[in-house]
XYZ file of C-alpha atoms in Angstrom:
288
model
C 8.751 -18.095 18.335
C 8.081 -14.361 18.081
C 9.559 -12.361 15.238
C 12.254 -10.017 16.452
C 11.774 -6.322 15.809
C 14.538 -4.776 13.715
C 13.470 -1.201 14.445
C 10.518 1.075 15.101
C 10.402 4.119 12.822
C 8.442 7.217 13.803
C 6.414 9.121 11.241
C 8.679 11.568 9.347
C 8.652 15.123 10.685
C 7.339 16.564 7.444
C 4.742 15.417 4.951
C 5.303 15.634 1.219
C 2.690 16.432 -1.398
C 1.927 14.110 -4.298
C 0.117 16.365 -6.706
C -2.135 18.636 -4.675
C -4.412 15.913 -3.295
C -2.224 13.535 -1.328
C -0.376 14.731 1.779
C 1.885 11.766 2.497
C 4.534 10.504 4.856
C 6.926 8.164 3.068
C 8.335 5.133 4.906
C 9.528 3.091 1.902
C 12.082 3.836 0.481
C 12.807 6.930 2.601
C 13.280 5.008 5.865
C 13.602 1.409 4.632
C 15.407 0.517 1.409
C 13.666 -1.366 -1.379
C 15.975 -4.391 -1.252
C 15.551 -4.702 2.525
C 11.740 -4.808 2.317
C 11.326 -6.512 -1.098
C 8.814 -7.117 -2.679
C 7.522 -3.769 -1.383
C 8.907 -0.764 -3.233
C 7.108 2.206 -1.727
C 4.745 3.062 1.108
C 3.101 6.482 1.186
C 0.852 7.118 4.184
C -1.720 9.894 3.887
C -2.446 10.255 7.606
C -5.919 11.630 8.322
C -6.052 15.215 7.064
C -8.984 17.541 6.429
C -8.472 19.126 3.022
C -11.665 21.150 3.400
C -14.321 21.717 0.729
C -13.150 22.759 -2.735
C -14.587 23.343 -6.196
C -11.138 22.526 -7.527
C -10.706 18.756 -7.596
C -7.370 17.935 -6.027
C -5.249 14.996 -7.102
C -2.444 13.740 -9.325
C -2.559 14.436 -13.048
C -1.695 11.952 -15.797
C 1.392 9.868 -15.034
C 2.795 6.512 -16.225
C 3.476 3.268 -14.362
C 5.406 0.215 -15.551
C 6.883 -2.946 -14.022
C 5.067 -3.167 -10.668
C 1.702 -2.957 -8.885
C 0.048 -0.152 -6.931
C -2.223 -0.959 -4.003
C -4.443 1.850 -2.707
C -6.229 1.302 0.617
C -8.914 3.830 1.541
C -9.708 4.531 5.189
C -11.437 7.930 4.936
C -12.420 9.942 1.879
C -12.935 8.774 -1.699
C -10.524 8.609 -4.636
C -11.564 8.504 -8.298
C -9.265 7.338 -11.097
C -9.001 7.016 -14.885
C -6.477 5.258 -17.100
C -5.389 5.046 -20.729
C -7.213 1.730 -21.244
C -10.568 3.376 -20.562
C -10.960 2.087 -17.010
C -12.325 4.283 -14.245
C -13.814 3.943 -10.793
C -14.036 5.217 -7.244
C -12.246 3.857 -4.174
C -14.407 4.437 -1.097
C -13.606 3.836 2.602
C -12.917 0.138 3.149
C -12.153 -0.453 -0.536
C -8.825 -1.494 -2.046
C -7.650 -0.950 -5.596
C -4.933 -3.356 -6.732
C -3.559 -2.150 -10.068
C -1.035 -4.205 -12.004
C 0.790 -1.716 -14.227
C 2.756 -4.503 -15.918
C 3.815 -3.481 -19.410
C 2.753 0.117 -18.968
C -0.263 2.333 -18.421
C -1.147 6.004 -17.979
C -3.132 6.795 -14.869
C -4.556 9.703 -12.903
C -6.180 9.754 -9.474
C -7.960 12.511 -7.647
C -10.486 13.279 -4.920
C -13.939 12.065 -5.931
C -16.084 15.049 -6.943
C -18.729 14.880 -4.199
C -16.105 14.311 -1.506
C -14.085 17.214 -2.876
C -17.033 19.608 -2.730
C -18.019 18.507 0.768
C -14.525 18.149 2.221
C -13.620 16.109 5.254
C -10.926 13.798 6.540
C -8.863 12.026 3.923
C -6.841 8.961 4.982
C -5.164 6.512 2.613
C -2.205 4.175 2.191
C -0.575 3.540 -1.160
C 1.787 0.594 -1.389
C 3.865 -0.369 -4.432
C 4.550 -4.093 -4.895
C 7.282 -5.266 -7.248
C 6.742 -7.778 -10.030
C 9.298 -10.472 -10.845
C 11.091 -10.081 -14.176
C 8.961 -12.748 -15.853
C 5.770 -10.809 -15.082
C 6.841 -7.218 -15.746
C 5.410 -7.376 -19.272
C 1.909 -8.615 -18.398
C -0.952 -6.512 -19.720
C -2.076 -3.834 -17.273
C -5.177 -4.766 -15.271
C -7.080 -4.063 -12.050
C -8.535 -5.866 -9.082
C -11.176 -3.443 -7.744
C -11.846 -4.852 -4.276
C -14.836 -3.298 -2.562
C -15.230 -3.411 1.199
C -17.655 -6.329 0.830
C -15.184 -8.277 -1.345
C -12.575 -8.455 1.398
C -12.919 -11.443 3.769
C -13.169 -10.606 7.464
C -12.001 -12.776 10.362
C -13.682 -11.811 13.639
C -11.437 -12.190 16.678
C -12.498 -13.785 19.984
C -13.569 -10.487 21.582
C -16.338 -10.355 18.972
C -15.522 -6.806 17.896
C -11.925 -6.790 16.646
C -11.391 -8.029 13.091
C -8.701 -8.846 10.547
C -9.521 -7.948 6.933
C -7.596 -10.311 4.633
C -6.686 -8.220 1.588
C -4.055 -10.663 0.310
C -2.444 -13.862 1.516
C -4.030 -15.887 4.298
C -5.024 -15.623 7.945
C -6.681 -18.380 9.997
C -7.330 -20.387 6.808
C -9.164 -17.441 5.242
C -7.678 -16.562 1.860
C -7.379 -12.935 0.827
C -9.357 -11.171 -1.873
C -6.404 -10.215 -4.082
C -4.476 -12.437 -6.465
C -0.722 -11.851 -6.292
C 2.232 -12.764 -8.501
C 4.444 -13.692 -5.546
C 3.674 -14.691 -1.962
C 2.297 -11.572 -0.241
C 0.253 -11.093 2.930
C -1.604 -7.822 3.366
C -3.766 -7.708 6.494
C -5.852 -4.767 7.699
C -6.181 -5.292 11.461
C -8.843 -3.407 13.457
C -8.516 -3.876 17.224
C -10.793 -2.525 19.914
C -9.152 -1.061 23.022
C -7.643 -4.027 24.859
C -7.964 -6.236 21.782
C -5.154 -8.541 20.794
C -4.205 -11.037 18.108
C -1.253 -13.230 17.168
C -0.486 -13.370 13.457
C 1.913 -16.011 12.099
C 4.176 -14.894 9.244
C 6.726 -17.092 7.429
C 10.256 -16.588 8.752
C 11.637 -15.906 5.270
C 9.131 -13.125 4.532
C 10.238 -9.520 4.738
C 7.697 -8.106 7.173
C 6.573 -4.714 8.473
C 3.499 -3.021 9.855
C 2.091 0.484 10.169
C -0.062 1.780 13.019
C -2.540 3.744 10.903
C -4.451 4.737 14.037
C -4.017 4.158 17.734
C -1.158 2.656 19.702
C -0.293 -0.462 21.631
C 2.321 -3.165 21.872
C 4.033 -5.292 19.236
C 5.625 -8.414 20.709
C 5.668 -6.584 24.032
C 7.248 -3.377 22.732
C 5.377 -0.083 22.987
C 4.398 1.399 19.634
C 2.785 4.781 19.031
C 0.224 5.950 16.498
C 1.748 6.281 12.996
C 4.850 4.229 13.881
C 6.244 1.842 11.270
C 7.669 -1.435 12.610
C 10.245 -3.431 10.631
C 10.895 -7.051 11.612
C 13.940 -9.264 11.313
C 13.736 -12.474 9.273
C 13.695 -14.490 12.464
C 10.721 -16.178 14.127
C 7.131 -16.325 12.918
C 4.641 -14.881 15.403
C 3.618 -11.237 15.698
C 1.538 -10.450 18.780
C -0.440 -7.213 18.632
C -2.121 -5.570 21.620
C -4.132 -2.351 21.380
C -4.001 0.136 24.245
C -6.740 2.092 22.453
C -8.836 1.479 19.382
C -6.268 0.766 16.675
C -5.918 0.130 12.944
C -2.772 -1.712 11.893
C -1.687 -2.556 8.339
C 0.572 -5.614 8.263
C 2.530 -6.500 5.129
C 4.834 -9.410 4.439
C 6.195 -11.070 1.343
C 8.775 -13.368 -0.174
C 11.745 -11.264 -1.312
C 12.185 -11.046 -5.088
C 15.878 -11.860 -5.482
C 16.435 -9.802 -8.630
C 18.099 -6.457 -9.329
C 15.937 -3.347 -8.888
C 16.312 -0.436 -11.299
C 13.969 2.419 -10.385
C 13.304 5.700 -12.128
C 10.233 7.486 -10.819
C 7.170 5.500 -11.914
C 9.215 2.825 -13.742
C 10.646 -0.186 -11.883
C 12.606 -2.678 -13.960
C 15.693 -4.881 -13.512
C 18.319 -2.946 -15.495
C 19.039 0.636 -16.559
C 18.688 -0.436 -20.206
C 15.128 -1.543 -19.424
C 14.467 1.813 -17.759
C 15.639 3.627 -20.898
C 13.399 1.368 -22.988
C 10.441 2.151 -20.703
C 11.052 5.894 -21.031
C 11.271 5.570 -24.814
C 8.044 3.542 -24.919
C 6.314 6.217 -22.844
C 7.615 9.041 -25.042
C 6.502 7.170 -28.165
C 2.943 6.858 -26.868
C 3.012 3.093 -26.329
C 1.228 3.436 -22.965
C -1.831 4.872 -24.732
C -3.416 8.287 -24.324
C -5.150 9.963 -21.403
C -6.304 13.569 -21.016
């Protein structure tokens, strides 16, 4: 039985800037509330945009995270990052960085130096995934998933593929370890390509047409549309009318209260106040 579509949401009319390096369209929570799409807390889509060459490295300066995970998926351009635990790296096209902020970390991310000097199209998705209460205090850590780390399922046309970032597709397990049941599939369809993806009925499920257009369970969908599904049925049938890239996300809802304040996501306001105090007291470490 096909999953019913709740609604199709067009890309917002205006982009917002995160720092000076990320020109994003927000779908979660601007268009879809956090409880409705739990465990996903935020989705910022940096649609392809040419920032042009610059000697000034654009990005987001030092900021904290606590109580959830950030997932950065690179399609075009390269992002460098540093944190207060001494970790650093570069996320190149095809790579995914899965950062578990857990008990707290300071972080900064910015255009990689060579990419910044050269300029070019920059295209990314950043997704925030909630942690259940019992795991919000885990030590911060990373899963740096390079393009070659991510399993690929080739579809019958021999050209279209599904990259299994997390969860499972056609018995292929994803590269990322998750604290709750999450599927994150990066679907690349050639023009005329199609695939049916089964998703548990109880999962909250959505997808984003990063590039291209086509049909979702028979309904026309345009480039950059966000599709939210009802918790009814299991199958999602995708057809590409042109070459398309589709990011599909689904997960078991975390049935716990959500208290959000900027980069802190806890269960109560008292925990938010505690997180702010910990940050102000330097408990997240130090980062220039």
